[in-house]
Amino acid sequence: MEDSRVIERAKQIFEEYKKTKDPSKLNEVIKLLEGRQDLHSLNQLGLVYLEKGDTKKAIECFEKALKKAKSNEDRYVINFNLALALFKDKDYNRAYEILRELVNTPLKTHAQRLLAKVCLSIGDIKHVEEARAILEGFDEPTEDLIVAYIYLGRNSGRKDYLDKAVKYAELIHNKRLLAEALLSYEDKDKIERALDIFRELKDVKGEARALYKLSFYKSELLYEALQKLEESNEGSPQDKIRLLNELYKRTGVIDFLKQAISIAEKEKEYLFLARAYVELSKRENELENLRKAVMYYEEFIRKNL
C-alpha cells in the first residue's frame, strides 16, 4: 500500500475508534504503522499510544517525528502533541518549556489552554498565577480558572479570588467546585453550605473535610468527621492521622495519639512519628519514646535529604 494511502487508512481507523471506543481499533492502527519511520506515521502512532495511555512510547514517537519535520507547521503540531504526552507523563517542566514557545504560533489558543493545565499541575503560586492570567483572557470561564481562583484564594489570602470562584462555579453549574470554593472561606455559614453540597454529592471525604472545619465552631463535629472517614473507607490514612492528632490536641486523650501513631507506622510517615513520639514521651515511657522519636527523625532525614 502506498504511504499516503496507509496514513489515510490509519487516520480513518483512528476516527472509528473515537466514535466506538473499541480498543481493537487502536491495535489495528499500530499494526498498520509500526516500523514506519516517516513523519506522519510516527505522529499518528504517537497519538495512538497516547490514547492507550502509553506515554513513554508516545513521547518516543513524537521526538522521532520532530527530527523529520521540515516545515514550521509540522513542528508546531508535533511539538504540541509532544507537550501533551509530556503533560500526561507528568513531565511538567519540559511540557511547560515547549508550550511557552508555542504560544507565539498559530496554535496559540490550544497551547495556552494546555499551558494553563501544566501551570496548575506544577502547583506553586507563581505558576498558578500564570494559569489565572492566561485563562482570564478567554471569553468564557472554565473549570481550570475556578481551580486557579480556589488555589490562590486559599494560599494567598485573596478573598476576591474566592468570590470569583463561587460566582463562576454557580455560573457553569459545577457543584463540586462550588463546594470547594465555599469550603475555602473562614466563614461558618459558607462552610455549612459546602457541607450541604458535599452531602448532596455523596462526597464523604468532602463532607469530612467540611465537618473538620466546622469543628472549630462546634468541637463535637470532629468526632463525626473521623467517624465519616472510618465508615466510608474513602479517607486517606493521612486524613485519619490528621483528625486523630487534632482530637488528641483538643481533648488530651492519649488513645487518639496512639491510634494516629499506629496508622502512621503502617504508612511510614516518619516526620509525624518523630513529633508524635516526642509528645508521647511527655505522657509516658519518656526515655523509650524519645529514643523512637530520634530514630524516626533520622529515618526521615535519610529518606528526604
Tab-separated table of C-alpha atoms in Angstrom:
chain	number	residue	atom	x	y	z
A	1	MET	CA	0.000	0.000	0.000
A	2	GLU	CA	1.314	3.474	-0.870
A	3	ASP	CA	2.463	5.699	2.001
A	4	SER	CA	-0.353	8.236	1.621
A	5	ARG	CA	-2.985	5.505	1.492
A	6	VAL	CA	-1.547	3.843	4.610
A	7	ILE	CA	-1.698	7.128	6.534
A	8	GLU	CA	-5.240	7.850	5.372
A	9	ARG	CA	-6.344	4.345	6.358
A	10	ALA	CA	-4.709	4.731	9.783
A	11	LYS	CA	-6.462	8.072	10.323
A	12	GLN	CA	-9.771	6.557	9.251
A	13	ILE	CA	-9.427	3.694	11.744
A	14	PHE	CA	-8.428	6.145	14.494
A	15	GLU	CA	-11.563	8.200	13.797
A	16	GLU	CA	-13.621	4.999	14.022
A	17	TYR	CA	-12.036	4.368	17.421
A	18	LYS	CA	-13.056	7.843	18.627
A	19	LYS	CA	-16.673	7.051	17.774
A	20	THR	CA	-16.780	3.479	19.097
A	21	LYS	CA	-14.039	3.455	21.771
A	22	ASP	CA	-13.242	-0.060	20.569
A	23	PRO	CA	-9.622	-0.679	21.735
A	24	SER	CA	-9.049	-3.187	18.936
A	25	LYS	CA	-9.095	-0.221	16.536
A	26	LEU	CA	-6.013	1.209	18.237
A	27	ASN	CA	-4.194	-2.093	17.867
A	28	GLU	CA	-5.210	-2.117	14.212
A	29	VAL	CA	-3.553	1.269	13.670
A	30	ILE	CA	-0.398	0.142	15.466
A	31	LYS	CA	-0.200	-2.981	13.320
A	32	LEU	CA	-0.606	-0.843	10.198
A	33	LEU	CA	2.020	1.773	11.102
A	34	GLU	CA	4.548	0.017	13.330
A	35	GLY	CA	8.034	0.085	11.873
A	36	ARG	CA	7.335	3.000	9.551
A	37	GLN	CA	9.679	5.934	10.099
A	38	ASP	CA	8.068	8.745	8.098
A	39	LEU	CA	6.867	11.855	9.920
A	40	HIS	CA	3.115	11.300	9.521
A	41	SER	CA	3.250	7.633	10.562
A	42	LEU	CA	5.272	8.478	13.677
A	43	ASN	CA	2.907	11.308	14.602
A	44	GLN	CA	-0.173	9.102	14.174
A	45	LEU	CA	1.461	6.292	16.143
A	46	GLY	CA	2.237	8.752	18.923
A	47	LEU	CA	-1.415	9.784	19.087
A	48	VAL	CA	-2.489	6.146	19.295
A	49	TYR	CA	-0.024	5.345	22.088
A	50	LEU	CA	-1.173	8.479	23.891
A	51	GLU	CA	-4.776	7.275	23.667
A	52	LYS	CA	-3.700	3.877	25.030
A	53	GLY	CA	-2.016	5.593	27.977
A	54	ASP	CA	1.486	4.535	26.938
A	55	THR	CA	3.031	7.976	27.328
A	56	LYS	CA	6.641	6.794	27.054
A	57	LYS	CA	6.087	5.300	23.604
A	58	ALA	CA	4.074	8.344	22.551
A	59	ILE	CA	6.923	10.661	23.568
A	60	GLU	CA	9.413	8.498	21.682
A	61	CYS	CA	7.288	8.650	18.512
A	62	PHE	CA	6.806	12.415	18.681
A	63	GLU	CA	10.516	13.020	19.315
A	64	LYS	CA	11.414	10.916	16.268
A	65	ALA	CA	8.800	12.718	14.176
A	66	LEU	CA	10.137	16.099	15.275
A	67	LYS	CA	13.560	15.275	13.853
A	68	LYS	CA	11.951	14.653	10.480
A	69	ALA	CA	9.800	17.801	10.439
A	70	LYS	CA	10.824	20.296	7.765
A	71	SER	CA	8.057	22.879	7.875
A	72	ASN	CA	7.190	25.137	10.807
A	73	GLU	CA	3.587	23.938	10.617
A	74	ASP	CA	4.670	20.317	11.164
A	75	ARG	CA	6.995	21.346	14.006
A	76	TYR	CA	4.208	23.255	15.752
A	77	VAL	CA	1.750	20.342	15.560
A	78	ILE	CA	4.252	17.697	16.655
A	79	ASN	CA	5.615	19.876	19.452
A	80	PHE	CA	2.075	20.381	20.733
A	81	ASN	CA	1.450	16.623	20.678
A	82	LEU	CA	4.794	16.081	22.422
A	83	ALA	CA	3.862	18.620	25.107
A	84	LEU	CA	0.536	16.844	25.629
A	85	ALA	CA	2.327	13.497	26.032
A	86	LEU	CA	4.832	15.032	28.468
A	87	PHE	CA	1.953	16.559	30.439
A	88	LYS	CA	0.236	13.186	30.725
A	89	ASP	CA	3.600	11.653	31.690
A	90	LYS	CA	3.817	14.282	34.481
A	91	ASP	CA	6.986	15.803	33.000
A	92	TYR	CA	5.562	19.255	33.606
A	93	ASN	CA	8.762	21.261	33.255
A	94	ARG	CA	9.526	20.010	29.737
A	95	ALA	CA	5.909	20.441	28.694
A	96	TYR	CA	5.973	23.984	30.085
A	97	GLU	CA	9.063	24.977	28.092
A	98	ILE	CA	7.632	23.645	24.816
A	99	LEU	CA	4.260	25.317	25.314
A	100	ARG	CA	5.837	28.668	26.187
A	101	GLU	CA	7.347	28.614	22.694
A	102	LEU	CA	4.070	27.594	21.056
A	103	VAL	CA	2.005	30.475	22.432
A	104	ASN	CA	3.519	32.683	19.725
A	105	THR	CA	2.443	30.389	16.880
A	106	PRO	CA	-0.833	29.699	15.034
A	107	LEU	CA	-1.522	27.085	17.752
A	108	LYS	CA	-1.650	29.853	20.368
A	109	THR	CA	-5.137	29.120	21.732
A	110	HIS	CA	-4.601	25.353	22.092
A	111	ALA	CA	-1.134	25.921	23.541
A	112	GLN	CA	-2.420	28.449	26.079
A	113	ARG	CA	-5.167	26.143	27.330
A	114	LEU	CA	-2.717	23.270	27.782
A	115	LEU	CA	-0.106	25.596	29.290
A	116	ALA	CA	-2.666	26.655	31.900
A	117	LYS	CA	-3.257	22.996	32.816
A	118	VAL	CA	0.501	22.439	33.080
A	119	CYS	CA	0.865	25.506	35.326
A	120	LEU	CA	-1.927	24.241	37.593
A	121	SER	CA	-0.232	20.844	37.788
A	122	ILE	CA	3.113	22.413	38.751
A	123	GLY	CA	1.066	23.897	41.546
A	124	ASP	CA	3.098	26.728	43.057
A	125	ILE	CA	1.734	30.254	43.413
A	126	LYS	CA	3.870	31.654	40.581
A	127	HIS	CA	2.634	29.127	38.023
A	128	VAL	CA	-0.982	29.165	39.227
A	129	GLU	CA	-0.938	32.962	38.842
A	130	GLU	CA	0.320	32.421	35.290
A	131	ALA	CA	-2.553	29.996	34.648
A	132	ARG	CA	-5.045	32.516	36.038
A	133	ALA	CA	-3.717	35.287	33.785
A	134	ILE	CA	-3.967	33.027	30.722
A	135	LEU	CA	-7.466	31.765	31.489
A	136	GLU	CA	-8.860	35.202	32.268
A	137	GLY	CA	-8.019	36.081	28.668
A	138	PHE	CA	-10.683	33.733	27.312
A	139	ASP	CA	-14.287	34.780	26.807
A	140	GLU	CA	-15.892	32.098	28.983
A	141	PRO	CA	-14.896	30.957	32.494
A	142	THR	CA	-13.609	27.386	32.702
A	143	GLU	CA	-13.207	24.807	35.441
A	144	ASP	CA	-9.446	25.393	35.321
A	145	LEU	CA	-9.945	29.108	36.011
A	146	ILE	CA	-12.124	28.285	39.020
A	147	VAL	CA	-9.476	25.841	40.295
A	148	ALA	CA	-6.863	28.600	39.960
A	149	TYR	CA	-9.048	31.051	41.903
A	150	ILE	CA	-9.637	28.495	44.677
A	151	TYR	CA	-5.926	27.703	44.977
A	152	LEU	CA	-4.922	31.365	45.034
A	153	GLY	CA	-7.717	32.238	47.441
A	154	ARG	CA	-6.517	29.559	49.845
A	155	ASN	CA	-2.800	30.243	49.524
A	156	SER	CA	-2.541	33.997	49.068
A	157	GLY	CA	-5.436	35.111	51.248
A	158	ARG	CA	-7.230	36.805	48.358
A	159	LYS	CA	-10.916	36.665	49.300
A	160	ASP	CA	-11.790	38.318	45.981
A	161	TYR	CA	-10.476	35.221	44.199
A	162	LEU	CA	-12.761	33.006	46.286
A	163	ASP	CA	-15.682	35.301	45.466
A	164	LYS	CA	-14.920	34.873	41.757
A	165	ALA	CA	-14.601	31.092	42.182
A	166	VAL	CA	-18.071	30.933	43.762
A	167	LYS	CA	-19.555	33.208	41.099
A	168	TYR	CA	-18.187	31.196	38.164
A	169	ALA	CA	-18.861	27.775	39.729
A	170	GLU	CA	-22.510	28.817	40.074
A	171	LEU	CA	-22.481	30.188	36.523
A	172	ILE	CA	-21.291	26.903	34.980
A	173	HIS	CA	-23.359	24.797	37.432
A	174	ASN	CA	-20.372	22.899	38.859
A	175	LYS	CA	-21.467	21.910	42.366
A	176	ARG	CA	-18.232	20.167	43.300
A	177	LEU	CA	-16.105	23.230	42.571
A	178	LEU	CA	-18.708	25.419	44.262
A	179	ALA	CA	-18.391	23.316	47.415
A	180	GLU	CA	-14.582	23.529	47.262
A	181	ALA	CA	-14.737	27.303	46.887
A	182	LEU	CA	-17.171	27.696	49.798
A	183	LEU	CA	-15.052	25.392	51.961
A	184	SER	CA	-12.079	27.716	51.415
A	185	TYR	CA	-13.667	30.578	53.384
A	186	GLU	CA	-13.217	31.064	57.116
A	187	ASP	CA	-16.959	31.628	57.385
A	188	LYS	CA	-19.275	29.259	59.266
A	189	ASP	CA	-22.294	29.852	57.012
A	190	LYS	CA	-20.315	29.244	53.827
A	191	ILE	CA	-18.700	26.099	55.239
A	192	GLU	CA	-22.142	24.798	56.248
A	193	ARG	CA	-23.332	25.426	52.694
A	194	ALA	CA	-20.292	23.495	51.407
A	195	LEU	CA	-21.207	20.647	53.779
A	196	ASP	CA	-24.745	20.519	52.375
A	197	ILE	CA	-23.406	20.314	48.810
A	198	PHE	CA	-20.883	17.577	49.662
A	199	ARG	CA	-23.715	15.591	51.262
A	200	GLU	CA	-25.881	16.123	48.182
A	201	LEU	CA	-22.997	14.849	46.011
A	202	LYS	CA	-22.415	11.920	48.410
A	203	ASP	CA	-18.785	13.028	48.674
A	204	VAL	CA	-17.896	11.572	52.071
A	205	LYS	CA	-14.329	12.845	52.072
A	206	GLY	CA	-15.536	16.356	51.251
A	207	GLU	CA	-18.153	16.033	53.981
A	208	ALA	CA	-15.475	15.028	56.494
A	209	ARG	CA	-13.312	17.994	55.496
A	210	ALA	CA	-16.236	20.368	55.968
A	211	LEU	CA	-17.063	18.820	59.346
A	212	TYR	CA	-13.429	19.230	60.370
A	213	LYS	CA	-13.501	22.961	59.597
A	214	LEU	CA	-16.857	23.342	61.329
A	215	SER	CA	-15.448	21.586	64.396
A	216	PHE	CA	-13.580	24.799	65.204
A	217	TYR	CA	-17.043	26.279	65.788
A	218	LYS	CA	-18.624	23.096	67.250
A	219	SER	CA	-15.953	20.798	68.691
A	220	GLU	CA	-18.194	17.708	68.762
A	221	LEU	CA	-18.218	17.653	64.937
A	222	LEU	CA	-14.594	16.496	64.915
A	223	TYR	CA	-15.716	13.059	66.113
A	224	GLU	CA	-18.309	12.963	63.342
A	225	ALA	CA	-15.654	13.841	60.739
A	226	LEU	CA	-13.471	10.933	61.860
A	227	GLN	CA	-16.467	8.608	62.008
A	228	LYS	CA	-17.404	9.501	58.416
A	229	LEU	CA	-13.940	8.613	57.151
A	230	GLU	CA	-13.878	5.324	59.053
A	231	GLU	CA	-17.361	4.287	57.920
A	232	SER	CA	-16.765	5.105	54.263
A	233	ASN	CA	-13.171	3.899	53.890
A	234	GLU	CA	-12.786	6.852	51.498
A	235	GLY	CA	-10.425	8.994	53.534
A	236	SER	CA	-6.693	8.541	53.115
A	237	PRO	CA	-4.613	7.299	56.067
A	238	GLN	CA	-3.130	10.805	56.216
A	239	ASP	CA	-6.635	12.263	56.688
A	240	LYS	CA	-7.221	9.914	59.626
A	241	ILE	CA	-3.820	10.695	61.152
A	242	ARG	CA	-4.568	14.418	60.962
A	243	LEU	CA	-8.023	14.059	62.549
A	244	LEU	CA	-6.835	11.746	65.323
A	245	ASN	CA	-3.956	14.064	66.130
A	246	GLU	CA	-6.342	17.015	66.221
A	247	LEU	CA	-8.656	15.081	68.543
A	248	TYR	CA	-5.700	14.412	70.830
A	249	LYS	CA	-4.702	18.086	70.856
A	250	ARG	CA	-8.211	19.213	71.735
A	251	THR	CA	-9.094	16.530	74.273
A	252	GLY	CA	-5.762	15.377	75.684
A	253	VAL	CA	-6.995	11.764	75.388
A	254	ILE	CA	-3.801	9.803	74.784
A	255	ASP	CA	-5.565	6.967	72.966
A	256	PHE	CA	-6.192	9.275	69.985
A	257	LEU	CA	-2.454	9.970	69.700
A	258	LYS	CA	-1.678	6.252	69.896
A	259	GLN	CA	-4.203	5.482	67.156
A	260	ALA	CA	-2.592	8.152	64.971
A	261	ILE	CA	0.845	6.662	65.635
A	262	SER	CA	-0.391	3.177	64.740
A	263	ILE	CA	-1.638	4.363	61.324
A	264	ALA	CA	1.491	6.477	60.747
A	265	GLU	CA	3.760	3.483	61.390
A	266	LYS	CA	1.965	1.484	58.697
A	267	GLU	CA	2.220	4.437	56.281
A	268	LYS	CA	5.860	5.257	57.165
A	269	GLU	CA	5.037	8.874	57.995
A	270	TYR	CA	8.416	9.377	59.641
A	271	LEU	CA	8.248	13.101	60.412
A	272	PHE	CA	4.841	12.790	62.062
A	273	LEU	CA	6.071	9.769	64.036
A	274	ALA	CA	9.111	11.645	65.313
A	275	ARG	CA	6.948	14.501	66.551
A	276	ALA	CA	4.265	12.185	67.921
A	277	TYR	CA	6.754	10.169	69.967
A	278	VAL	CA	8.197	13.377	71.427
A	279	GLU	CA	4.652	14.259	72.504
A	280	LEU	CA	4.031	10.752	73.824
A	281	SER	CA	7.270	10.903	75.836
A	282	LYS	CA	5.738	13.732	77.873
A	283	ARG	CA	2.954	11.391	78.966
A	284	GLU	CA	4.634	8.005	79.412
A	285	ASN	CA	7.844	5.970	78.976
A	286	GLU	CA	9.932	9.101	78.418
A	287	LEU	CA	13.288	7.516	77.510
A	288	GLU	CA	11.852	4.784	75.270
A	289	ASN	CA	9.612	7.186	73.361
A	290	LEU	CA	12.371	9.784	72.941
A	291	ARG	CA	14.582	7.029	71.542
A	292	LYS	CA	11.860	6.224	68.988
A	293	ALA	CA	11.495	9.924	68.162
A	294	VAL	CA	15.216	10.192	67.381
A	295	MET	CA	15.053	7.002	65.297
A	296	TYR	CA	12.195	8.367	63.180
A	297	TYR	CA	13.871	11.780	62.767
A	298	GLU	CA	16.971	10.006	61.464
A	299	GLU	CA	14.848	7.888	59.127
A	300	PHE	CA	13.065	10.996	57.823
A	301	ILE	CA	16.393	12.741	57.154
A	302	ARG	CA	17.801	9.642	55.445
A	303	LYS	CA	14.787	9.400	53.120
A	304	ASN	CA	14.493	13.091	52.279
A	305	LEU	CA	17.973	14.610	52.292
